PDB file of C-alpha atoms in Angstrom:
ATOM      1  CA  GLN A   5     -11.480  41.408  59.987  1.00 91.00           C
ATOM      2  CA  LEU A   6     -12.126  37.714  59.667  1.00 94.00           C
ATOM      3  CA  GLN A   7     -15.170  36.242  57.965  1.00 95.00           C
ATOM      4  CA  ALA A   8     -16.126  32.588  58.059  1.00 97.00           C
ATOM      5  CA  SER A   9     -18.087  30.935  55.261  1.00 97.00           C
ATOM      6  CA  GLY A  10     -18.877  27.542  53.792  1.00 98.00           C
ATOM      7  CA  GLY A  11     -21.278  26.135  56.347  1.00 98.00           C
ATOM      8  CA  GLY A  12     -24.442  24.256  55.548  1.00 97.00           C
ATOM      9  CA  LEU A  13     -26.616  21.241  56.210  1.00 98.00           C
ATOM     10  CA  VAL A  14     -24.977  17.870  55.602  1.00 98.00           C
ATOM     11  CA  ARG A  15     -25.675  14.260  56.448  1.00 98.00           C
ATOM     12  CA  PRO A  16     -23.520  12.352  58.928  1.00 98.00           C
ATOM     13  CA  GLY A  17     -20.381  10.993  57.329  1.00 98.00           C
ATOM     14  CA  ARG A  18     -20.196  13.676  54.674  1.00 98.00           C
ATOM     15  CA  SER A  19     -17.702  16.536  54.300  1.00 98.00           C
ATOM     16  CA  LEU A  20     -17.658  20.319  54.335  1.00 98.00           C
ATOM     17  CA  ARG A  21     -14.908  22.858  53.738  1.00 98.00           C
ATOM     18  CA  LEU A  22     -15.011  26.099  55.675  1.00 98.00           C
ATOM     19  CA  SER A  23     -13.074  29.162  54.643  1.00 98.00           C
ATOM     20  CA  CYS A  24     -11.924  32.170  56.655  1.00 97.00           C
ATOM     21  CA  ALA A  25     -11.314  35.292  54.588  1.00 96.00           C
ATOM     22  CA  THR A  26      -9.251  38.033  56.186  1.00 95.00           C
ATOM     23  CA  SER A  27      -8.375  41.663  55.666  1.00 92.00           C
ATOM     24  CA  GLY A  28      -6.969  44.660  57.458  1.00 91.00           C
ATOM     25  CA  PHE A  29      -4.000  43.156  59.261  1.00 92.00           C
ATOM     26  CA  THR A  30      -0.638  41.536  58.581  1.00 93.00           C
ATOM     27  CA  PHE A  31      -1.976  38.054  57.975  1.00 94.00           C
ATOM     28  CA  ASP A  32       1.283  36.106  58.181  1.00 92.00           C
ATOM     29  CA  GLY A  33       2.027  37.670  61.535  1.00 93.00           C
ATOM     30  CA  TYR A  34      -0.900  35.939  63.231  1.00 95.00           C
ATOM     31  CA  THR A  35      -1.918  32.522  64.397  1.00 97.00           C
ATOM     32  CA  VAL A  36      -5.451  31.777  63.164  1.00 97.00           C
ATOM     33  CA  GLY A  37      -7.896  29.348  64.660  1.00 97.00           C
ATOM     34  CA  TRP A  38     -11.282  27.794  64.115  1.00 98.00           C
ATOM     35  CA  PHE A  39     -13.705  27.646  67.004  1.00 98.00           C
ATOM     36  CA  ARG A  40     -17.282  26.517  67.417  1.00 98.00           C
ATOM     37  CA  GLN A  41     -20.234  27.048  69.668  1.00 97.00           C
ATOM     38  CA  ALA A  42     -23.065  24.578  69.893  1.00 96.00           C
ATOM     39  CA  PRO A  43     -26.457  25.530  71.339  1.00 92.00           C
ATOM     40  CA  GLY A  44     -26.285  25.759  75.101  1.00 95.00           C
ATOM     41  CA  LYS A  45     -22.540  25.188  75.189  1.00 96.00           C
ATOM     42  CA  GLU A  46     -19.490  27.362  75.554  1.00 96.00           C
ATOM     43  CA  ARG A  47     -17.349  28.219  72.571  1.00 96.00           C
ATOM     44  CA  GLU A  48     -14.502  25.763  72.128  1.00 96.00           C
ATOM     45  CA  GLY A  49     -11.327  25.508  70.110  1.00 97.00           C
ATOM     46  CA  VAL A  50     -11.438  23.203  67.096  1.00 98.00           C
ATOM     47  CA  ALA A  51      -8.165  23.712  65.219  1.00 98.00           C
ATOM     48  CA  VAL A  52      -5.434  26.332  65.105  1.00 98.00           C
ATOM     49  CA  ILE A  53      -2.529  26.978  62.773  1.00 97.00           C
ATOM     50  CA  ALA A  54       0.672  28.923  63.347  1.00 96.00           C
ATOM     51  CA  ARG A  55       1.706  31.964  61.354  1.00 94.00           C
ATOM     52  CA  ARG A  56       3.538  30.103  58.622  1.00 90.00           C
ATOM     53  CA  GLY A  57       1.541  26.923  58.896  1.00 84.00           C
ATOM     54  CA  GLY A  58       4.322  24.913  60.469  1.00 87.00           C
ATOM     55  CA  SER A  59       2.350  23.946  63.560  1.00 95.00           C
ATOM     56  CA  THR A  60      -1.250  22.865  63.895  1.00 97.00           C
ATOM     57  CA  TYR A  61      -3.282  21.726  66.882  1.00 97.00           C
ATOM     58  CA  TYR A  62      -6.650  20.037  67.037  1.00 98.00           C
ATOM     59  CA  ALA A  63      -9.276  19.317  69.622  1.00 98.00           C
ATOM     60  CA  ASP A  64      -9.319  15.628  70.472  1.00 97.00           C
ATOM     61  CA  SER A  65     -12.880  15.392  69.193  1.00 97.00           C
ATOM     62  CA  VAL A  66     -11.857  16.290  65.626  1.00 98.00           C
ATOM     63  CA  LYS A  67      -8.388  14.748  65.302  1.00 98.00           C
ATOM     64  CA  GLY A  68      -8.131  12.578  62.233  1.00 97.00           C
ATOM     65  CA  ARG A  69     -11.290  14.063  60.713  1.00 98.00           C
ATOM     66  CA  PHE A  70     -10.575  17.790  60.362  1.00 98.00           C
ATOM     67  CA  THR A  71      -7.612  19.473  58.658  1.00 98.00           C
ATOM     68  CA  ILE A  72      -6.688  23.136  58.979  1.00 98.00           C
ATOM     69  CA  SER A  73      -4.588  24.884  56.354  1.00 97.00           C
ATOM     70  CA  ARG A  74      -3.655  28.406  55.399  1.00 97.00           C
ATOM     71  CA  ASP A  75      -2.627  30.322  52.292  1.00 95.00           C
ATOM     72  CA  ASN A  76      -0.603  33.384  53.226  1.00 93.00           C
ATOM     73  CA  VAL A  77      -0.849  34.777  49.699  1.00 94.00           C
ATOM     74  CA  LYS A  78      -4.643  34.550  49.521  1.00 96.00           C
ATOM     75  CA  ARG A  79      -4.963  35.446  53.217  1.00 96.00           C
ATOM     76  CA  THR A  80      -7.275  32.549  53.905  1.00 96.00           C
ATOM     77  CA  VAL A  81      -7.508  29.730  56.411  1.00 97.00           C
ATOM     78  CA  ASN A  82      -9.516  26.649  55.521  1.00 98.00           C
ATOM     79  CA  LEU A  83     -10.986  23.889  57.622  1.00 98.00           C
ATOM     80  CA  GLN A  84     -11.625  20.624  55.803  1.00 98.00           C
ATOM     81  CA  MET A  85     -14.150  18.627  57.807  1.00 98.00           C
ATOM     82  CA  ASN A  86     -14.598  14.967  56.939  1.00 98.00           C
ATOM     83  CA  SER A  87     -16.671  12.201  58.496  1.00 98.00           C
ATOM     84  CA  LEU A  88     -18.958  14.744  60.080  1.00 98.00           C
ATOM     85  CA  LYS A  89     -21.002  13.757  63.095  1.00 98.00           C
ATOM     86  CA  ALA A  90     -24.157  15.192  64.641  1.00 97.00           C
ATOM     87  CA  GLU A  91     -22.067  16.492  67.529  1.00 97.00           C
ATOM     88  CA  ASP A  92     -20.146  18.705  65.091  1.00 98.00           C
ATOM     89  CA  THR A  93     -23.275  20.807  64.703  1.00 98.00           C
ATOM     90  CA  ALA A  94     -22.424  24.357  65.777  1.00 98.00           C
ATOM     91  CA  ILE A  95     -21.686  27.858  64.601  1.00 98.00           C
ATOM     92  CA  TYR A  96     -18.073  27.953  63.463  1.00 98.00           C
ATOM     93  CA  TYR A  97     -15.925  31.050  63.846  1.00 98.00           C
ATOM     94  CA  CYS A  98     -12.397  32.012  62.916  1.00 97.00           C
ATOM     95  CA  ALA A  99     -10.233  34.351  64.956  1.00 97.00           C
ATOM     96  CA  ARG A 100      -6.611  35.428  65.297  1.00 97.00           C
ATOM     97  CA  ARG A 101      -3.905  35.962  67.876  1.00 96.00           C
ATOM     98  CA  LEU A 102      -0.390  37.369  67.847  1.00 94.00           C
ATOM     99  CA  GLY A 103       1.048  34.577  69.937  1.00 91.00           C
ATOM    100  CA  GLY A 104       1.631  30.920  69.222  1.00 93.00           C
ATOM    101  CA  PRO A 105      -0.994  28.308  68.330  1.00 93.00           C
ATOM    102  CA  VAL A 106      -3.101  27.352  71.357  1.00 95.00           C
ATOM    103  CA  LEU A 107      -6.705  26.185  71.523  1.00 95.00           C
ATOM    104  CA  ARG A 108      -7.787  28.610  74.225  1.00 94.00           C
ATOM    105  CA  GLN A 109     -10.475  30.741  72.607  1.00 93.00           C
ATOM    106  CA  GLU A 110     -10.201  33.525  75.187  1.00 94.00           C
ATOM    107  CA  LEU A 111      -6.732  34.347  73.831  1.00 96.00           C
ATOM    108  CA  TYR A 112      -8.063  35.167  70.356  1.00 96.00           C
ATOM    109  CA  ASN A 113      -9.650  38.282  68.909  1.00 94.00           C
ATOM    110  CA  GLY A 114     -11.046  39.584  65.650  1.00 90.00           C
ATOM    111  CA  TRP A 115     -14.177  37.483  65.888  1.00 91.00           C
ATOM    112  CA  GLY A 116     -16.526  37.958  63.001  1.00 82.00           C
ATOM    113  CA  GLN A 117     -19.832  36.407  62.129  1.00 88.00           C
ATOM    114  CA  GLY A 118     -19.690  32.670  62.136  1.00 95.00           C
ATOM    115  CA  THR A 119     -21.045  30.106  59.729  1.00 98.00           C
ATOM    116  CA  GLN A 120     -23.624  27.514  60.721  1.00 98.00           C
ATOM    117  CA  VAL A 121     -22.786  23.834  60.294  1.00 98.00           C
ATOM    118  CA  THR A 122     -25.626  21.394  60.812  1.00 98.00           C
ATOM    119  CA  VAL A 123     -25.043  17.659  60.610  1.00 98.00           C
ATOM    120  CA  SER A 124     -28.286  15.751  60.457  1.00 97.00           C
ATOM    121  CA  SER A 125     -29.890  12.877  58.629  1.00 95.00           C
TER     122      SER A 125
END
């Protein structure tokens, strides 16, 4: 199971840190990713991190603003989001896959409830 938390309402330009807590599987055997779905849009990949954290990939829209990290002891994956924009407003989810780090959401499973991020002045 994967459970996202840390969302909220923030003003443009501010920061938020999301956390994905996990249980029930061999955490360091899985790639983990963050994904988001805005109203009326399809779910899209935001950032993914390889099993041991050696490789990360980001959507072009968040490069330079978001940072994904993982702690294989605590079994968590965090997403530090800086310089937030209105277009970052979405429900954010974390999910896992056995393969390598790719941004294709259809290749991931273990979706739990997401956390709402709203960026508004």
